[in-house]
XYZ file of C-alpha atoms in Angstrom:
352
model
C -15.583 -24.879 5.978
C -16.799 -26.192 2.614
C -15.905 -29.578 1.199
C -13.451 -29.669 -1.690
C -13.766 -33.372 -2.463
C -14.885 -32.826 -6.057
C -14.733 -36.466 -7.167
C -17.310 -37.714 -4.700
C -19.813 -34.937 -5.369
C -21.934 -33.636 -8.197
C -22.753 -30.067 -9.120
C -25.910 -28.654 -7.598
C -28.328 -28.406 -10.561
C -30.542 -25.855 -8.813
C -27.503 -23.601 -8.219
C -26.440 -23.919 -11.887
C -29.948 -23.071 -13.173
C -30.253 -20.070 -10.869
C -26.858 -18.750 -12.005
C -27.774 -19.204 -15.690
C -31.009 -17.298 -15.131
C -28.876 -14.353 -13.894
C -26.625 -14.520 -17.027
C -23.647 -15.604 -14.912
C -20.763 -17.258 -16.794
C -20.875 -20.656 -15.051
C -17.857 -21.912 -17.059
C -15.760 -19.208 -15.431
C -16.834 -20.367 -11.956
C -16.170 -24.004 -12.898
C -12.674 -23.062 -13.949
C -11.810 -20.949 -10.910
C -13.888 -22.161 -7.943
C -15.798 -25.275 -8.912
C -16.212 -26.307 -5.273
C -18.858 -23.567 -4.860
C -21.097 -25.365 -7.386
C -20.898 -28.629 -5.417
C -22.447 -27.337 -2.200
C -25.891 -28.630 -1.180
C -27.079 -25.240 0.012
C -26.699 -22.000 -1.958
C -28.610 -18.718 -1.866
C -28.231 -17.531 -5.466
C -31.549 -15.729 -5.926
C -31.550 -14.281 -2.407
C -28.031 -12.785 -2.701
C -28.803 -11.472 -6.197
C -31.996 -9.919 -4.753
C -30.064 -8.112 -1.991
C -27.544 -6.766 -4.526
C -30.365 -5.577 -6.801
C -32.100 -3.938 -3.833
C -28.881 -1.957 -3.271
C -28.948 -0.759 -6.866
C -26.867 -3.313 -8.801
C -28.102 -3.951 -12.346
C -28.073 -7.376 -14.062
C -24.546 -6.944 -15.457
C -23.163 -5.868 -12.071
C -24.801 -8.828 -10.270
C -23.398 -11.306 -12.829
C -19.914 -9.736 -12.571
C -19.938 -9.859 -8.728
C -21.026 -13.522 -8.647
C -18.467 -14.531 -11.302
C -15.615 -12.889 -9.429
C -16.713 -13.985 -5.960
C -18.981 -17.041 -6.390
C -18.663 -17.968 -2.692
C -21.045 -15.036 -2.069
C -23.945 -17.421 -2.803
C -22.950 -19.673 0.106
C -23.719 -16.955 2.661
C -27.190 -16.715 4.098
C -29.265 -13.578 3.415
C -29.063 -12.831 7.157
C -25.250 -12.777 7.090
C -25.184 -10.533 4.008
C -27.738 -8.101 5.394
C -25.687 -7.863 8.597
C -22.585 -7.138 6.500
C -24.558 -4.561 4.514
C -25.619 -2.766 7.719
C -22.014 -2.862 8.926
C -20.553 -1.285 5.783
C -23.333 1.315 5.810
C -21.786 2.670 9.015
C -18.963 4.101 6.881
C -20.519 4.451 3.405
C -22.305 7.671 2.422
C -25.182 5.777 0.758
C -26.116 2.480 -0.909
C -24.896 3.783 -4.270
C -21.354 4.076 -2.881
C -21.711 0.719 -1.125
C -22.714 -1.207 -4.264
C -19.880 0.473 -6.190
C -17.408 -0.801 -3.562
C -18.902 -4.318 -3.672
C -18.530 -4.325 -7.482
C -14.868 -3.389 -7.163
C -13.974 -5.501 -4.106
C -16.486 -8.353 -3.756
C -14.105 -10.625 -1.772
C -13.683 -7.999 0.946
C -17.428 -7.528 1.338
C -18.332 -11.230 1.324
C -15.867 -12.197 4.059
C -18.422 -12.403 6.854
C -16.489 -14.787 9.094
C -15.106 -12.023 11.334
C -18.300 -9.968 11.554
C -18.014 -9.084 15.260
C -14.323 -8.136 14.955
C -15.064 -6.046 11.863
C -17.802 -4.173 13.703
C -15.689 -3.529 16.822
C -12.745 -2.325 14.693
C -14.913 0.044 12.628
C -16.167 1.613 15.893
C -12.600 1.815 17.229
C -11.282 3.528 14.064
C -14.142 6.036 14.180
C -13.384 6.811 17.861
C -9.718 7.213 16.943
C -10.726 9.959 14.524
C -10.236 8.239 11.169
C -12.623 9.626 8.558
C -15.193 7.231 7.069
C -13.685 7.491 3.571
C -10.342 6.270 4.993
C -12.095 3.401 6.816
C -13.868 2.330 3.586
C -10.469 2.377 1.851
C -9.133 0.077 4.587
C -12.163 -2.243 4.305
C -11.469 -2.745 0.600
C -7.673 -2.608 0.343
C -6.585 -3.922 3.759
C -9.540 -6.034 4.996
C -7.310 -8.314 7.098
C -6.761 -5.559 9.694
C -10.467 -5.851 10.589
C -10.152 -9.574 11.279
C -7.903 -8.915 14.304
C -9.644 -8.731 17.679
C -10.041 -5.014 18.439
C -7.809 -5.388 21.543
C -4.859 -6.338 19.320
C -5.291 -3.216 17.170
C -5.716 -1.051 20.267
C -2.531 -2.521 21.678
C -0.516 -1.649 18.554
C -1.905 1.913 18.515
C -1.092 2.359 22.226
C 2.488 1.125 21.605
C 2.880 3.664 18.786
C 1.427 6.489 20.922
C 3.666 5.629 23.889
C 6.770 5.540 21.693
C 5.834 8.747 19.894
C 5.729 10.613 23.229
C 8.852 8.829 24.489
C 10.744 9.940 21.349
C 9.869 13.557 22.035
C 6.691 13.915 20.001
C 4.158 16.321 21.492
C 0.798 15.338 22.938
C -0.820 17.972 20.688
C 0.530 16.429 17.468
C 0.201 12.776 18.461
C -3.308 12.209 17.082
C -2.437 13.747 13.678
C 0.788 11.704 13.542
C -0.988 8.402 14.314
C -3.822 9.060 11.840
C -1.370 10.004 9.082
C 0.763 6.916 9.743
C -2.313 4.669 9.697
C -3.777 6.154 6.523
C -0.406 5.772 4.754
C 0.105 2.204 5.918
C -2.795 0.421 7.665
C -0.782 -2.828 7.599
C 1.137 -1.510 10.624
C -1.704 -3.092 12.596
C -0.678 -6.577 11.473
C 2.570 -6.227 13.448
C 2.968 -7.142 17.057
C 3.743 -4.562 19.734
C 6.982 -6.481 20.441
C 8.187 -6.160 16.812
C 7.499 -2.406 16.875
C 9.443 -2.032 20.131
C 12.395 -4.096 18.855
C 12.744 -2.088 15.629
C 12.701 1.224 17.470
C 15.328 -0.053 19.910
C 17.479 -1.201 16.970
C 17.530 2.359 15.572
C 18.391 3.829 18.958
C 21.247 1.320 19.420
C 22.586 2.512 16.073
C 22.903 6.041 17.462
C 19.888 7.612 15.791
C 18.627 10.338 18.113
C 14.984 10.297 19.246
C 14.204 13.115 16.817
C 15.870 11.198 13.945
C 13.943 8.013 14.771
C 10.675 9.973 14.563
C 11.831 11.456 11.270
C 12.532 7.956 9.890
C 9.149 6.637 11.036
C 7.363 9.421 9.192
C 9.527 9.169 6.070
C 9.120 5.392 5.893
C 5.350 5.655 6.504
C 5.611 3.006 9.199
C 6.989 0.383 6.784
C 9.943 0.123 9.136
C 7.789 -2.047 11.392
C 7.531 -4.661 8.665
C 11.298 -5.194 8.772
C 13.435 -7.163 11.179
C 16.492 -5.772 12.946
C 18.701 -8.374 11.186
C 17.632 -7.287 7.665
C 18.141 -3.610 8.605
C 21.577 -4.478 10.007
C 22.570 -6.261 6.770
C 21.340 -3.401 4.577
C 23.251 -0.822 6.621
C 26.439 -2.909 6.527
C 26.094 -3.284 2.742
C 25.744 0.501 2.299
C 28.660 1.162 4.636
C 30.931 -1.099 2.553
C 29.738 0.289 -0.793
C 30.110 3.945 0.178
C 33.204 3.360 2.369
C 31.881 5.662 5.054
C 31.981 6.014 8.825
C 29.033 5.161 11.090
C 28.161 8.854 11.388
C 28.267 9.360 7.599
C 26.151 6.240 7.094
C 23.565 7.590 9.514
C 23.332 10.836 7.484
C 22.923 8.820 4.264
C 20.091 6.769 5.811
C 18.324 9.942 6.990
C 18.674 11.360 3.489
C 17.508 8.105 1.893
C 15.616 5.752 4.267
C 15.456 3.227 1.380
C 18.997 2.212 2.443
C 17.421 0.826 5.586
C 14.210 -0.454 4.045
C 15.414 -2.385 0.989
C 17.060 -5.769 1.388
C 20.674 -6.340 0.255
C 19.684 -8.146 -3.022
C 17.423 -5.205 -3.998
C 20.110 -2.613 -3.186
C 22.702 -4.674 -5.095
C 20.499 -4.882 -8.190
C 19.788 -1.139 -8.138
C 23.435 -0.243 -7.594
C 24.533 -2.480 -10.484
C 21.900 -0.900 -12.734
C 23.273 2.577 -11.987
C 26.930 1.556 -12.427
C 26.081 -0.049 -15.798
C 24.820 3.353 -16.947
C 28.255 4.808 -16.215
C 27.228 6.474 -12.955
C 29.922 6.459 -10.250
C 29.598 5.359 -6.609
C 30.623 8.905 -5.619
C 27.634 10.327 -7.542
C 25.277 7.817 -5.889
C 26.671 8.699 -2.465
C 25.968 12.364 -3.234
C 22.340 11.573 -4.242
C 21.459 8.219 -2.593
C 17.719 8.743 -3.315
C 18.292 7.310 -6.819
C 18.383 3.904 -5.109
C 14.641 4.286 -4.563
C 14.173 3.826 -8.323
C 14.088 0.470 -10.127
C 16.760 -0.161 -12.832
C 13.991 0.025 -15.483
C 12.906 3.507 -14.351
C 16.545 4.657 -14.215
C 17.189 3.426 -17.787
C 14.049 5.080 -19.111
C 14.828 8.428 -17.466
C 18.498 8.428 -18.564
C 17.394 7.677 -22.143
C 14.945 10.597 -22.115
C 17.522 13.010 -20.676
C 20.250 11.816 -23.099
C 17.934 12.589 -26.028
C 18.008 16.213 -24.812
C 21.812 16.114 -24.746
C 21.939 15.967 -20.927
C 24.942 13.918 -19.789
C 24.067 12.165 -16.552
C 27.682 11.075 -15.947
C 28.889 14.633 -15.591
C 25.625 16.202 -14.378
C 23.779 15.817 -11.095
C 21.702 12.728 -10.373
C 19.050 15.016 -8.851
C 17.410 15.199 -12.292
C 16.669 11.442 -12.136
C 15.029 11.619 -8.739
C 11.483 11.750 -7.510
C 8.089 10.498 -8.574
C 6.959 10.291 -12.188
C 5.407 13.754 -11.805
C 8.627 15.203 -10.306
C 10.666 13.796 -13.166
C 8.312 15.211 -15.783
C 8.690 18.687 -14.243
C 12.515 18.376 -14.254
C 12.483 17.045 -17.813
C 10.244 19.914 -18.926
C 12.624 22.492 -17.423
C 15.683 20.969 -19.144
C 13.761 20.768 -22.414
C 12.606 24.402 -22.355
C 16.146 25.543 -21.429
C 17.475 23.677 -24.463
C 14.823 25.110 -26.789
C 15.186 28.722 -25.587
C 17.268 30.889 -27.983
C 20.459 32.286 -26.471
C 19.787 35.777 -27.837
C 16.345 37.095 -28.610
C 16.686 40.079 -31.022
C 13.154 41.328 -30.325
C 13.460 41.279 -26.565
C 13.568 44.756 -24.953
C 17.019 45.785 -23.733
C 17.222 46.499 -19.994
C 19.856 49.177 -19.461
C 20.260 48.223 -15.772
C 21.602 44.846 -16.988
């Protein structure tokens, strides 16, 4: 809604002076969003005043305005309305100003104020805790820009399918809230896309119980895929592992990444493993290694090799898991290696 014709316009001197008086790095704004400095109307002092009222010091105010200079183009009325809105889910103003410092763009998007308000109310009614809603406001603000009816529609589609797939009424609320908190971007999908993806899994002989299992394991990311990409990924895995449809289904349940990652990603990861001397048979035994990037695989193999652990003859299980999981595995292998075979001072157990 603001003009970007920089040639025909001059910088607003009053805006520049006000920013300088707040120790804002105007050069930074010029470099990144010069158009803000060209607008006839700006509320520099007023916005700075509101931020200070909430507890922001001079450094914090300057940092917020440098990172999100378009904040000064909003009227004090709009910002106070946004402040009241975010206070519905923030414990206090101290938490609110901390969030604004970290995520100024999310806070200063006031365009969808009514939708944001209606969605906050809807999420609270749904049973989402305020700390989860504040996380959504900062990390997934676009879900609040949807009309509330659209979000309700997606939630209703998920609830209907959950029950249809054999989920119980008693567990439905917990399931929905967990799915949402893991992946709020589910709400950016359409009800039709959700329906199509579930039908695709059922057509591929996954039982209702298995479909539910996949939804939970994939944290709802399955809805961000299309049936054609899932089809291609499954076909790729089937050819690589030379398995039947039933065997492929078991592999996917063991490692949903086979369904989620596109063919180029799976190809790159497979090549990375084969380069390390790992066989296709080993990968088929432990498909979860395909969840790791080639860089992570290389790093972990290197660390294990230094302990004398041969990944080609050993199990790939030791490569698996999160960073924390791997560190635990590595620690166990390391202590096993360091432990003496015979401890002369250990008491002798005659039962042994």
